[in-house]
Coordinates of C-alpha atoms in Angstrom, one line a residue:
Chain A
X1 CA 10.4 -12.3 41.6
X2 CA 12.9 -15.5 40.6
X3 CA 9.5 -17.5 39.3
X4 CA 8.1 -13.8 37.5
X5 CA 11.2 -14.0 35.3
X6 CA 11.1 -17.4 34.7
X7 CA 7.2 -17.1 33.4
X8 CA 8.1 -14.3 31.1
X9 CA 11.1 -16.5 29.8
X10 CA 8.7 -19.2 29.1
X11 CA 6.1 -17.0 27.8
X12 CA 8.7 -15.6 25.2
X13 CA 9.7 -19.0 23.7
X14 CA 6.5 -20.0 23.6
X15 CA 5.4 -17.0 21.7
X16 CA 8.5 -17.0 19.7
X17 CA 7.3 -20.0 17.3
X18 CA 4.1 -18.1 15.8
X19 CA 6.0 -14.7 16.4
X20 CA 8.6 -16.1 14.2
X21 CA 6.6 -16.1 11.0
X22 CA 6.8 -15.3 7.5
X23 CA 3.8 -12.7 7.5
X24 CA 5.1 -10.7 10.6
X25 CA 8.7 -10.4 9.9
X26 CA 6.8 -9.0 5.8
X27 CA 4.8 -7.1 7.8
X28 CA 8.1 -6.2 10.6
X29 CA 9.7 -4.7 7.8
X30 CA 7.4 -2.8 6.2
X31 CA 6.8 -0.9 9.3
X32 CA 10.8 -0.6 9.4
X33 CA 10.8 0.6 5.7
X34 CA 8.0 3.2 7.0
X35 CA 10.3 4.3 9.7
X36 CA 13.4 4.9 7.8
X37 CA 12.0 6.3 4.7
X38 CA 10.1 8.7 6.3
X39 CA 13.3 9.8 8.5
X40 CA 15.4 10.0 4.8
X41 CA 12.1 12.0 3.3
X42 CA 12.1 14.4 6.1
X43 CA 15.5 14.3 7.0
X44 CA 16.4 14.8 3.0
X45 CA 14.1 17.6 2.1
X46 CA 15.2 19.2 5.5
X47 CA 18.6 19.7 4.1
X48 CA 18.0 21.3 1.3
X49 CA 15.4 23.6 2.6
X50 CA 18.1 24.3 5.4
X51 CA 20.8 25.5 2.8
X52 CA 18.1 27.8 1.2
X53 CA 17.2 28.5 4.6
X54 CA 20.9 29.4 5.5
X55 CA 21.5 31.3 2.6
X56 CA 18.6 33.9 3.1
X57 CA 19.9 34.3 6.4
X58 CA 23.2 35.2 5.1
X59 CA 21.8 37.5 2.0
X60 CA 22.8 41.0 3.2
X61 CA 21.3 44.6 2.5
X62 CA 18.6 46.1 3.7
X63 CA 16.0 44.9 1.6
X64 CA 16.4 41.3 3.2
X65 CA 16.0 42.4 6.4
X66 CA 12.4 40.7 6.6
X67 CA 13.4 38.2 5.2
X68 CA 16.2 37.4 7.7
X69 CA 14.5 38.2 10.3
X70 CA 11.7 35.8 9.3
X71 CA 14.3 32.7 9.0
X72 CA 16.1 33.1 12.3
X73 CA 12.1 33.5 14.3
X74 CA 11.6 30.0 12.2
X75 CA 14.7 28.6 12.7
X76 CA 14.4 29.7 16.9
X77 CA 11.1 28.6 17.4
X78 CA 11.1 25.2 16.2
X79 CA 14.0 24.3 17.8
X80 CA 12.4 24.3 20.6
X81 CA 9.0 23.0 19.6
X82 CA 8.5 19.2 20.9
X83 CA 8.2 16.9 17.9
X84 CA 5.2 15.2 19.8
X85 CA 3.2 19.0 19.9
X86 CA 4.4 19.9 16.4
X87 CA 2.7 16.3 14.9
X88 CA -0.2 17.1 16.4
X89 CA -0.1 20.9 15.2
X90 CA 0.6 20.2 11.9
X91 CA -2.4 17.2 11.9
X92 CA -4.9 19.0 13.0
X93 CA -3.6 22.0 10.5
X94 CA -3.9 20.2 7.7
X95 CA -7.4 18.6 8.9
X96 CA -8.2 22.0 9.7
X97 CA -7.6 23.3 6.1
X98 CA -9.9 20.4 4.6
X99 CA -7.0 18.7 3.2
X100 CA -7.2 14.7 3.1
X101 CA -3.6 13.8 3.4
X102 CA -2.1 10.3 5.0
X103 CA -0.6 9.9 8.0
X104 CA 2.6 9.0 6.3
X105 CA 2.5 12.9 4.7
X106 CA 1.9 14.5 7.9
X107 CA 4.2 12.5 9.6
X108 CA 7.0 13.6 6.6
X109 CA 5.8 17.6 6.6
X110 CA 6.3 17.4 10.5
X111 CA 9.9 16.2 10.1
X112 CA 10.7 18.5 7.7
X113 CA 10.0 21.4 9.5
X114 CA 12.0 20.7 12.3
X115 CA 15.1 19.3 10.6
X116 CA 15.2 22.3 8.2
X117 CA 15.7 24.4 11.4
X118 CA 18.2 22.1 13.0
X119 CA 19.5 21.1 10.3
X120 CA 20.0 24.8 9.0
X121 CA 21.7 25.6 12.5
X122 CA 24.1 22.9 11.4
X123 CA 25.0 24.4 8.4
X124 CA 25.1 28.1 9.6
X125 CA 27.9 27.0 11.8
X126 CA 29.6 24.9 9.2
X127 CA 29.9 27.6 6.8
X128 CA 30.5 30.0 9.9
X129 CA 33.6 27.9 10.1
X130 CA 35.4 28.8 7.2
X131 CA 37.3 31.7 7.7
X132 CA 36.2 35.3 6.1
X133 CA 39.4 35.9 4.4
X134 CA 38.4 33.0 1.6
X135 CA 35.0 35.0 0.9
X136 CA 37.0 38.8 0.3
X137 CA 39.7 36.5 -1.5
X138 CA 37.2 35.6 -3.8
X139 CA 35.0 38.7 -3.9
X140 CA 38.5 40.2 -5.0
X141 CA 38.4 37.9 -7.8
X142 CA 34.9 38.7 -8.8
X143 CA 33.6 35.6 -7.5
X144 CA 29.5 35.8 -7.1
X145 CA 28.0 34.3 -3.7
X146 CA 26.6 31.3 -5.6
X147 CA 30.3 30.8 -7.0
X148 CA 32.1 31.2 -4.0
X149 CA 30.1 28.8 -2.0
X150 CA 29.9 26.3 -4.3
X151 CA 33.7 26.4 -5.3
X152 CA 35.2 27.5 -1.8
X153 CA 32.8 27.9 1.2
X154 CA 30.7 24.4 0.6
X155 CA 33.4 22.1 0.0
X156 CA 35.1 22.9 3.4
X157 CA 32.1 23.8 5.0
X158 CA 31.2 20.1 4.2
X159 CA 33.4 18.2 6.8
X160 CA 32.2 20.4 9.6
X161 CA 28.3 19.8 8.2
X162 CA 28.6 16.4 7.6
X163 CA 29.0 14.2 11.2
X164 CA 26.5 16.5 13.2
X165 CA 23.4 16.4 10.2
X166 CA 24.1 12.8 10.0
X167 CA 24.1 12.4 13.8
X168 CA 20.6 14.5 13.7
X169 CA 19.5 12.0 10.9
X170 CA 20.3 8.6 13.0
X171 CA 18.9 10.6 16.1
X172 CA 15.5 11.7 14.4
X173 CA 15.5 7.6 13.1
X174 CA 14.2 6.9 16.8
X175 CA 12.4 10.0 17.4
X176 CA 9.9 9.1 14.5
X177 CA 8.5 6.6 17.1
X178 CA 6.6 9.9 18.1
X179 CA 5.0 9.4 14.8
X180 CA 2.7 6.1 15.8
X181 CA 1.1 8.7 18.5
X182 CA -0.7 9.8 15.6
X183 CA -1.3 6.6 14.0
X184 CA 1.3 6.3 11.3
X185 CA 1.8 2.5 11.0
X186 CA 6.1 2.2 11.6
X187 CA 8.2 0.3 13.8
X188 CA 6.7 1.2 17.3
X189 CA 3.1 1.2 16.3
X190 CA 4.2 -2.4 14.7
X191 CA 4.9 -3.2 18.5
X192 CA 2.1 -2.0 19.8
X193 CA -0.1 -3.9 17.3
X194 CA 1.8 -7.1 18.3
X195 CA 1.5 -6.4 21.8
X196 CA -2.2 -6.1 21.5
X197 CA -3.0 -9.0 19.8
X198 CA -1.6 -11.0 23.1
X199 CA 2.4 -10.9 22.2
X200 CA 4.0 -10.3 25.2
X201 CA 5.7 -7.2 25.6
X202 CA 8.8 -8.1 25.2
X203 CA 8.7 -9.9 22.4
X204 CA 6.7 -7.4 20.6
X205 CA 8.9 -3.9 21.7
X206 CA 12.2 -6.1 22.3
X207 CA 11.7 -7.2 18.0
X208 CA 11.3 -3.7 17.8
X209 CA 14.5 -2.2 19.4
X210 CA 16.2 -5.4 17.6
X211 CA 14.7 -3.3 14.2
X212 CA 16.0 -0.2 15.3
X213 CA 19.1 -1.0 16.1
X214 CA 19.5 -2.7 12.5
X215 CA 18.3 0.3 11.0
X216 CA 20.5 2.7 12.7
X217 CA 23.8 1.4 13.4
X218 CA 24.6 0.8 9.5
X219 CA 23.5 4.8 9.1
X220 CA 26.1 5.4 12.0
X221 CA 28.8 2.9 10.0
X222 CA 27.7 4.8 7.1
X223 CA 28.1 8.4 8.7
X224 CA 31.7 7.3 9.9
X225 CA 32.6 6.2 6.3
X226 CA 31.6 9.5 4.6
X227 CA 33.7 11.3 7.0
X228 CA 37.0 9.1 6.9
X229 CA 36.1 9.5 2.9
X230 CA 36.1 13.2 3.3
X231 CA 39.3 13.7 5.0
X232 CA 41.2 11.8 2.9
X233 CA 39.4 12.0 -0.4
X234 CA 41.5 15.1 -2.0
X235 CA 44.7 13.0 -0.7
X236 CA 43.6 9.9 -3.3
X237 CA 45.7 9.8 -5.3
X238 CA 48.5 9.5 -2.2
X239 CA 47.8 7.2 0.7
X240 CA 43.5 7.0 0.6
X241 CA 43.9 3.4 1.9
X242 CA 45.9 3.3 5.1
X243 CA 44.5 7.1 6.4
X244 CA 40.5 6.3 5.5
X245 CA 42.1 3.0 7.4
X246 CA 43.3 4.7 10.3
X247 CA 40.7 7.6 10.6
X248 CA 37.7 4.2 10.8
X249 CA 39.7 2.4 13.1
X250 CA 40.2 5.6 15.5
X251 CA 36.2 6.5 15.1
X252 CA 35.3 2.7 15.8
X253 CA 37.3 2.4 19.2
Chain B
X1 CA 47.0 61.1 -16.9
X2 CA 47.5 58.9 -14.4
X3 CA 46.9 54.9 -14.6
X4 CA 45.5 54.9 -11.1
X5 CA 44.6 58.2 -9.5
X6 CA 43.3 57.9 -5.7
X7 CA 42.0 61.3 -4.6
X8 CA 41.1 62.0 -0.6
X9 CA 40.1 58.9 -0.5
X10 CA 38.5 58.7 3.1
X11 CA 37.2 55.3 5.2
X12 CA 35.9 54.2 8.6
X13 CA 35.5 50.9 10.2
X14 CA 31.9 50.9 11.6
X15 CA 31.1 54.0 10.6
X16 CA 32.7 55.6 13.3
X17 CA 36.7 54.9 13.6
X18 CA 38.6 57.3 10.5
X19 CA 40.9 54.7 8.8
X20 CA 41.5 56.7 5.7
X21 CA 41.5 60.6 6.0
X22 CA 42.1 62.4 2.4
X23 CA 44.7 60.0 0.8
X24 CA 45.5 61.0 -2.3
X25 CA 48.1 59.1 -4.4
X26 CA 49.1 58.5 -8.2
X27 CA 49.9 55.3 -9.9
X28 CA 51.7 55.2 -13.2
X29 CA 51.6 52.2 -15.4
X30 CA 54.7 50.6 -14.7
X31 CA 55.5 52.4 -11.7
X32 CA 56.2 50.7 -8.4
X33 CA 54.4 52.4 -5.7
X34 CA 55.6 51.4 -2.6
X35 CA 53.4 52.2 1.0
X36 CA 54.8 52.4 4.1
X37 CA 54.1 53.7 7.8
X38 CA 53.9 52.4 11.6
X39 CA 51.0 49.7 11.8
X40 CA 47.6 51.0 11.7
X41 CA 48.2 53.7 9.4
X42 CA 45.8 52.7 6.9
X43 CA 48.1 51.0 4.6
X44 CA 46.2 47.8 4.3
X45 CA 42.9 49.5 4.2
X46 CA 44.1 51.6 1.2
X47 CA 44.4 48.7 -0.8
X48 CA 41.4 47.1 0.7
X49 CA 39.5 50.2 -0.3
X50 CA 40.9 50.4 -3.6
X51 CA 39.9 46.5 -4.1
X52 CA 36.4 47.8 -3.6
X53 CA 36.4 45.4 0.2
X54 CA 35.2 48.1 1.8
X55 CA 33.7 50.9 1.0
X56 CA 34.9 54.6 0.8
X57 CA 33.0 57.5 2.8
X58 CA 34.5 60.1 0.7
X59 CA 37.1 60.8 -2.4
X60 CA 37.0 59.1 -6.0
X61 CA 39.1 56.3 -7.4
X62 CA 40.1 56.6 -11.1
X63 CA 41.6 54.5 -13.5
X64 CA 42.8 55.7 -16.4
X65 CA 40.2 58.9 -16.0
X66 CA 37.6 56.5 -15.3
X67 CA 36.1 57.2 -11.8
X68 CA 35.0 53.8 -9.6
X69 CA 31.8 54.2 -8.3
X70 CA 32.1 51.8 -5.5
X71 CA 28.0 52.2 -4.7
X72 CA 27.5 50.1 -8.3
X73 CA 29.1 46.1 -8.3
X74 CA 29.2 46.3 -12.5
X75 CA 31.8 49.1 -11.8
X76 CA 33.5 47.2 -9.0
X77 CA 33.2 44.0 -10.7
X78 CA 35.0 46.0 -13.7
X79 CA 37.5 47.3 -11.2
X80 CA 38.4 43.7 -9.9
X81 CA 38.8 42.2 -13.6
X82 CA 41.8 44.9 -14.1
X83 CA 43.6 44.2 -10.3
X84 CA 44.7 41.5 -8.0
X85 CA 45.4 41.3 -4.5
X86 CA 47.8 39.4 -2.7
X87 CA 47.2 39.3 0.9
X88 CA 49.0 39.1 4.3
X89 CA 47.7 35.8 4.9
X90 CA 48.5 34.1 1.8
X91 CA 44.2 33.3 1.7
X92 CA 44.8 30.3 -0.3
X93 CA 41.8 28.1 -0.8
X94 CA 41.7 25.4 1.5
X95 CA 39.9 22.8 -0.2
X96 CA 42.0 23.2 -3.3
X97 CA 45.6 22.4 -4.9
X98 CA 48.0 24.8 -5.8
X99 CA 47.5 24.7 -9.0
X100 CA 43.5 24.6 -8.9
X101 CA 43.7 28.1 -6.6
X102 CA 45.4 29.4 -9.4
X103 CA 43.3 28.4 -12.1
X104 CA 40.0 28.3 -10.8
X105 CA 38.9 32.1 -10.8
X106 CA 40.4 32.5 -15.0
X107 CA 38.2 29.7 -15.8
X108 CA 35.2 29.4 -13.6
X109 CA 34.8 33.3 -13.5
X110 CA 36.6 34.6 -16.6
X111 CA 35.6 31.7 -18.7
X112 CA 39.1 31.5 -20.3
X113 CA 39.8 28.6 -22.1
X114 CA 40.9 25.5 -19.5
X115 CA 43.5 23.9 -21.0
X116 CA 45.2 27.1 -21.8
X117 CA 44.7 28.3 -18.6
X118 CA 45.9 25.4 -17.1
X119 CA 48.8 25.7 -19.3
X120 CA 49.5 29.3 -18.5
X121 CA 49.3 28.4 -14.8
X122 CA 52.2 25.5 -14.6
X123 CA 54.3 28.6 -16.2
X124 CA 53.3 31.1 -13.7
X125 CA 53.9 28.2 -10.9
X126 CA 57.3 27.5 -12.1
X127 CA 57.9 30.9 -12.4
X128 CA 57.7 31.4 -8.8
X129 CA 59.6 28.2 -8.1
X130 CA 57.3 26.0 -7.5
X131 CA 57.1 24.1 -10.9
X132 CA 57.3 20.4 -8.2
X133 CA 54.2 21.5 -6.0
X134 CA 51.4 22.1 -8.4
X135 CA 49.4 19.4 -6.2
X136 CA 50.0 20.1 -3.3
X137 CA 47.4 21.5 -0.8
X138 CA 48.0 24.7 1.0
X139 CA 48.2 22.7 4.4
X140 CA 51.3 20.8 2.6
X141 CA 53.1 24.2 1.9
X142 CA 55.7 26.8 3.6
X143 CA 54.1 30.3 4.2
X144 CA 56.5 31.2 1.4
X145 CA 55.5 28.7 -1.2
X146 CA 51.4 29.9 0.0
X147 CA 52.7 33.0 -0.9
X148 CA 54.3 32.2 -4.1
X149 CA 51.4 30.4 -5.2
X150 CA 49.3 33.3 -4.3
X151 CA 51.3 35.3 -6.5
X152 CA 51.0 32.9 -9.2
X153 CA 47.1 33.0 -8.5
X154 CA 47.1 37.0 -8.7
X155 CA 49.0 36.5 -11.9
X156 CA 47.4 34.1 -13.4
X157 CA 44.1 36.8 -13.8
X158 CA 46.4 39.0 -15.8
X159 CA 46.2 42.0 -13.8
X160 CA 46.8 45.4 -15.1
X161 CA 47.6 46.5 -11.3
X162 CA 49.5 44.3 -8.7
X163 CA 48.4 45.2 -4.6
X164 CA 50.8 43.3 -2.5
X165 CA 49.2 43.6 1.1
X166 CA 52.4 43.0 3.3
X167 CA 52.9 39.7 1.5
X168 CA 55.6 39.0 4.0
X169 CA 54.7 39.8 7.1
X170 CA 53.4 36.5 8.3
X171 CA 56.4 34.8 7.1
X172 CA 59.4 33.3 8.7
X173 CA 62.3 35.5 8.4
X174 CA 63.9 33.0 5.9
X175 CA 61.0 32.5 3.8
X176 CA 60.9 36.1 3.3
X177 CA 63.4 36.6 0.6
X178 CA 62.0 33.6 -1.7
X179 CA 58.5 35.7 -1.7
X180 CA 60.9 38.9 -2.5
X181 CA 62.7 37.2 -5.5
X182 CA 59.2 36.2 -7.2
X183 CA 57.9 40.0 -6.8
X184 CA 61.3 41.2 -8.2
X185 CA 60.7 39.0 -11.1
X186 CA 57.7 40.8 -11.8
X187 CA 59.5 44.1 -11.4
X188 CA 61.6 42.8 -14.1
X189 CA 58.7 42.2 -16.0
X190 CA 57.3 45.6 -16.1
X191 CA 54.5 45.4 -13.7
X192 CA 52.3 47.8 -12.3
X193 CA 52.5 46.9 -9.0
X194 CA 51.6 49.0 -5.5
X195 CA 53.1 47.6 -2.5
X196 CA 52.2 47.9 1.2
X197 CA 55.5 46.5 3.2
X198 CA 57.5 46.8 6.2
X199 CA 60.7 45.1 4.5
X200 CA 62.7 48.3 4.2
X201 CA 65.6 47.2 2.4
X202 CA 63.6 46.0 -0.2
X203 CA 61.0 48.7 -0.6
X204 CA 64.3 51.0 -1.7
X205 CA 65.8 48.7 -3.7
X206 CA 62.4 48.0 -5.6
X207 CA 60.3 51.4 -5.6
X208 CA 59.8 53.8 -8.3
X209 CA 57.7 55.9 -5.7
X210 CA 57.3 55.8 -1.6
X211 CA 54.2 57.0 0.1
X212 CA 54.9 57.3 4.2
X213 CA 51.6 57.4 5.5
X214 CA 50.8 57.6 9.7
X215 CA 47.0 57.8 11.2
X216 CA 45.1 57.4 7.7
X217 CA 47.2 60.2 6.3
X218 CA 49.8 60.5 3.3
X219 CA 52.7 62.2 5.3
X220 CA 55.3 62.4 2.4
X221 CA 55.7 61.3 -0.8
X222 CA 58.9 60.7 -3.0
X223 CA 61.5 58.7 -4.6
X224 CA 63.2 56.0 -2.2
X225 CA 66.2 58.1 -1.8
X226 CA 64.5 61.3 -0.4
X227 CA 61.8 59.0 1.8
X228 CA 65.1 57.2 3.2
X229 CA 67.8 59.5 3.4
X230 CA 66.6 62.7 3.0
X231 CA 63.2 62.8 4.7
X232 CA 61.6 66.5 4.7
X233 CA 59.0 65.9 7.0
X234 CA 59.6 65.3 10.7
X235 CA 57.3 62.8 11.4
X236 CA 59.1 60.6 8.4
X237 CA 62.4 61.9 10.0
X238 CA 60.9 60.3 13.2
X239 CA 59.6 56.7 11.5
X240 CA 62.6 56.4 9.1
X241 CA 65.0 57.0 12.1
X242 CA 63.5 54.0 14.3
X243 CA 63.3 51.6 11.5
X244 CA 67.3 52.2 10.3
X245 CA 68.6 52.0 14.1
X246 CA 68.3 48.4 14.0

């Protein structure tokens, strides 16, 4: 057991010297770009189609009714649909349909559809959490629906929107390791590649948590910034410095 | 002819509980029409109604002979450019400054001129009293100043017809008379205004006209002075009678 340990230690620095090179860490970080830009793509374009998403879902009358009702089956069903299942779904779709697209596309379409739904959820409940008084105060003032959420719903919608997306977005960073399943060349299919060639494993998949960790903890930094910024930002004029201040310190301990 | 005419106006809530049954009031232009009645009469809803918040079952709206037709938004929408609404719960907007909530809806949806607008604004604010809090954020403010500046905001949009929906009745008691003095400014001024209240004292002092209305029905209409001391109809006899014993 003792001596086990000691050969994998040995094995490790031994490895580490060629590891260490020029051409993997190029080739390390390529897969890491892979990883995170296809979590912003998907992540990104799931956001947007989430608000227009959300908003059909809140369009009343009786002529959206099919529409509604089409949204919240979408938005219920791939909630619950594995990332893994969907990947291959949407693969063998697309294959199905003749279409020649990359990995990297499929990979991208697959995240979309299932952040749209979550991160449409996320929304919903944001703008669920502004009180209905502020939309008959501004239907009173002939406010349209556009106008109202853009002037009055969004912007305090926003603060209850922003942590939990940006928590799905650093969450979904790891999840894309589904994507190498499929064969979409990022971070953990850079680790099985090095593994392969005769890396031991944990030099090959340690790197790799080392990389995910790098990518993700800034995104979480980040995430805590935009939200101090958000509940200080109308104050800026005031005290901006010591409350941001305060409200990192508080999320940091 | 009238400047507002509300004829058996009738609501439900969910299609099913009778808020409004037959009200029927009149509204001349610089009259002060003053509502009043135990809670859940269908005083707030009136105005609600009237605001085109929700919609009427039965009866017609009319303003100055024009009929509403509360089924069509152009007519709403032409409804809501000639009234404001002040409501219970101040409903400032959160996410901006006292002066912004004022001047948002004449220049984002009336497309006034900004700088005048903004200029008109400060005025209104001042007006009110609260010339020193123009930024300040709703979550910085007293009830009473929300409610000032909710005035102001209803102002600002140059109404033709004021609807104060129990503008004090989420209020501390002495915060109550600071909201009073703005609305007796307007008074002063001339406005149009119909008011939904439970402050007595000043109902009488400020009305042209009371309406006593009790389970969705008008009950008694009349100058403040018949409505207070005189009462004709029992169940006014009945309401009036509780509300001056204490």
């Amino acid at each position: 057991m003792y001596e086990g340990f000691l050969d994998i230690f040995d094995v490790f620095l031994e490895q580490s010297a060629e590891f260490y090179v020029w051409d993997n860490a190029v080739y390390l970080f390529r897969a890491m770009m892979t990883t995170l830009t296809m979590t912003i793509i998907g992540c990104g374009l799931g956001f947007i189609f989430g608000m227009i998403v959300v908003y059909f879902r809140r369009t009343p009358g009786l002529m959206f009714w099919p529409v509604r009702m089409t949204v919240i089956f979408y938005v219920e069903t791939f909630r619950r649909v594995p990332f893994l299942v969907l990947l291959f779904l949407v693969m063998f779709t697309v294959k199905g349909f003749g279409l020649d697209f990359s990995l990297f596309t499929i990979a991208c379409i697959s995240i979309v559809i299932i952040s749209t739904a979550f991160i449409g959820e996320i929304i919903r409940a944001g703008l669920d959490s502004v009180h209905q008084t502020q939309w008959d105060t501004a239907d009173a003032m002939n406010f349209s629906r556009l106008q109202t959420l853009r002037h009055v719903i969004l912007p305090q919608a926003w603060k209850v929107v922003l942590p939990p997306a940006f928590a799905f977005f650093v969450m979904f960073i790891k999840d894309t390791a589904l994507t190498s399943q499929v064969g979409v060349l990022e971070l953990t299919q850079a680790g099985k590649y090095y593994n392969n060639l005769g890396y031991s494993a944990i030099l090959s998949f340690g790197t790799v948590l080392v990389l995910y960790f790098i990518l993700s903890y800034p995104m979480t930094r980040l995430g805590w910034w935009m939200e101090a910024r958000l509940h200080t930002r109308r104050r800026d004029e005031r005290a901006e410095f010591e409350v941001g201040a305060t409200a990192y310190e508080l999320r940091g301990t | 002819m009238h400047h507002l005419e509300v004829d058996g106006l009738t609501a439900t809530y969910d299609g099913k509980i009778l808020v409004l049954d037959g009200v029927s009031i009149q509204v001349g232009k610089g009259e002060i029409v003053s509502v009043i009645g135990p809670s859940g009469s269908g005083k707030s809803t009136l105005l609600r109604v009237i605001m085109g918040l929700l919609k009427p079952k039965a009866g017609h709206v009319k303003l100055d002979g024009d009929e509403v037709d509360y089924g069509n938004k152009k007519s709403v929408k032409a409804l809501r450019d000639r009234f404001s609404i002040v409501f219970q719960q101040f409903n400032l907007f959160q996410n901006m400054d006292a002066l912004r909530n004022v001047t948002i809806a004449p220049v984002k949806i009336r497309k006034r001129d900004a700088q005048k607008v903004e200029k008109e604004a400060i005025e209104l604010l001042g007006k009110v009293g609260l010339g020193d809090k123009l930024h300040s954020y709703p979550d910085e403010l007293s009830g009473g100043q929300q409610q000032r500046v909710a005035i102001a905001r209803a102002l600002a949009l140059r109404p033709e017809i004021l609807l104060l929906d129990e503008v004090t009745s989420a209020l501390d008691p002495e915060l109550v008379n600071e909201v009073l003095d703005a609305i007796r400014i307007l008074a002063k001024d001339g406005m149009t205004m119909m008011i939904v209240s439970h402050e007595m004292g000043f109902v009488r002092e400020i009305s042209t006209e009371v309406i006593m209305m009790d389970e969705g029905k008008v009950i008694e209409v009349g100058s403040a002075e018949q409505i207070f001391d005189n009462p004709q109809t029992s169940r006014c006899q009945d309401f009036v009678g509780k509300i001056l014993r204490h």
